[in-house]
Amino acid sequence: MKRLAARSVLVAAIAALTAGIAPGPAGAIVPQPIMPNLTPPPAPLPAEEKHRCFSGGVEPVGDSPSVPYPQAMLDFASVWPFTTGAGQKVAVIDTGVSPHPRLRMLAGGGDLVGGGDGLQDCQGHGTLVAGLIGAAPARGSGFAGGAPDAEILSIRQTSDYHRPQGRSEGDHAETSASDEGGYGYLTDLARAIRTAADAGATVINISVVTCSRGGIGPDDAYIGSALDYAVNVRDVVVVAAAGNVGSGCEAQNPIDLPTDPTVSPWDSVSLASTPGWHDDLVLTVGSIDQNGRPSDFSLAGPWVDVAAPGSRVTSLSQKSDRMAVADGTSFAAPLVSATAALVRSYRPELNARQVMERITRTAHSGAEDRGLKIGYGVVDPLAAVTSELPFEGASVEEPDSVAVAAPQAPPVADPRPRTVALTAAGILVVLFGLGIAASFPLGRRLRARPASRRGR
């Protein structure tokens, strides 16, 4: 996420310099500026049941000893010798979570729909999400959650089995966070985020999405403020689904990055998605299929950070003797939430932003830049937990202060030895010169004397 922020600053600088030459498209939609401490109001209307809760909504399947492809692809089992997520509390803001034998550490965190404890799931959506995060292994089953020793805190915020009181079928508030026209206001989603943060969640999973053309609307300001509170005040990692085209999100955004480096990918966004588009505050997750390709339904956008399997995903059903299978970025997000719980358990010294950065930096992608459907790539739980990354813990330490004594003045040299030496040398030179001078007359005298004559 920080890499995109730096890239965005660079793009903005280039765009400013070239504004008079090639202005970008007008009317780009972006989230509203964050307003800290913007407390959401109560929901405008209470909920009423429109269908009897019969624990349906997902496709039931039988269990199997084979490991489902999402768990095999991400290889959570390779992380469990290091950590299983113990000590982490993952809040699931969803349709509720039904009690299940394999959710050993499930707690109710509240119900903004029916006023209960959050442990009723009419649709099966929230239970499936929770299973992908924290389901315990079981004999004869190849399925387990990515962080099986993490605690699950369920907060029910949305329900397709309910509607605002007094509303007719199909008539729901524009601010609803429910895909299917049920019950779930954005103000309630903001309240749920704050509730989870105050309840001690270390990770929050949000697999409910609101999409809208041209922006979300004024209530999205409450979402931004709640996310800011969770991340920057309460130090919580927030993970959100990107959204599904055709299921709540009516059309696809452009899937290719602009070829012009001075053009921001935000300029071509037509469909906003919250909470995922609050990019600096959440890890937004796209979906891939079993072949590693981006899922057709996965909503693209410059806010997508990473991807995980979301096509034909198997997890727990509300019925304890069955499993369920479903498609959607809703089920890719909890695999990333499990990864975040594992990282936080193994590396408790990291803050929320460092955890999010670690997950994006260790993701795998064939592309050099951030893609609009899978972000920086597919998450790698083992690498996220165990890799030693150079950007972490790199601090400049103050050098130790050591008192250094002032250098002493060198001692004044005694001139006497030098004087004596020079004097002696001078005397020797004089004597040597006199000896040479005296030798010249003697030599001359010896050469002038006549040779002696023999035989005389």
Steps between C-alpha positions, in 0.01 A plus 500: 500500500785737577658423165188620327498810716854584393412427138193718527708789632734463204212484256341804660824694474540413132142587434542838669804580289323404179159638589516767233594247233289190563234541766350177639135411478275711716270358764711214640322349800691448821402440864411798712778643719524329836323682782625352828254454784200509268265282707231321296137559593260213573340325203209706364263203519503181708495160330211268451506142376390454140575125479517237767855411590554142386879487477532492125659715237813300415556185300542201733760234424646203682832505683806334350845385617653690209643845573293760311694688236505839682671347804734299278586799282576729794656213701390611844621168640860608440446796734350305791836379638575870557156627605133408487372848579473456876436820692328677210139615491353525150172688475266379226257779405249314289164319508578347840681176579316191615661289773687202357706220660803603299480864606644434843572862585186678379355794692209730434583866450155644439213512253410823318216324317296308752643618828653165597857392563606450136493120520212442258572467128197457278695517174806293580725774361660602828548142619678414177726805545575413863588142408760614249667698776476285811353153440683232695636193320292183534574133444401391153467856369752672277357842585619734773510874547822686433541606865325222694595632845379856442188618679201598285288796610170509309315827442185475291461815293307391194229250408315419182228346716414839646399842366453847643174514690210611284685455170350285226682218320779639284475846654807556710704798603767620261746486784444129562815288519312189396549364148150361469286785626478372855595684815836654576566873505843651444464683829454160666809369324695796642361422845598135462858594410528717810338232716748237378796730559385583852442129572870429450500362146846484348360426153162597351359314200233683298345288225204731445533753220306799372556605139370811328565698185655841548587450865334354806320791660526703819473202735834370372664768712402297807675197350821696442494639853438156653784346300732781606406433862558126467838522325658817636356506851433135586775345283272250323567339162187540285441264206217560251359321196538684170143426385335281237387612158136400449436451869464842653747661260321561174798544266874446477758775530789510248728203559814637331733766631525822294778493243570867566705522822367849568143368523380363832296176490252678728405725206323215321311359801126498442383274782602564860515223759505553874664429736767372261567825321629659820831368379736642758303344784409150380642197326258456211484150356419382148427142396686240296386157384665160545727568202630821652317725255297802614136402544268654243269630772773672703451878492806688380624826639820685596420422863539120465808400701531121477309192387408156632288209379132596482356268235325182622624539855407235757441577867266436792123496463259613772401133514771334702498178299548671165741722310415783262645626174473852360656755265599857570759743623316460831677166537839617376515768770491263801802311367690829521354569844632160611841596361490827694415311820795266445737793444375684809535187712856428384617862485320684781743790480356614164224758487197473273651692212819296512296180487307623196823608334660162571208316339513711183879484471510122524214442255578330167425667170630461148446870437750764602236755596189476706217345298143621513349155569758327721701793637856399586420133450386189684570488872770265628431419868835329565699786347288758683572331832863394468673730249756744633426829328762776491254786547391379845687605809748708304566782744799728531642469849659796671875439541628470855653825626862449605696780664824556312782674687645808338837425342794615710749745358817324388794547740751771413807335349835536681735674249822398672546151342439646157744785563771262621450274200518787256812642667675166491412454138632845423833427672539176306434680174762766585761241599430300189546814290828588670629149442424523133665841472819383676541206272545704185859658581624168627405332182664765299826466696510130452455534129786768470775292671743334234520127471791332674767364281612141550857364456670806619 
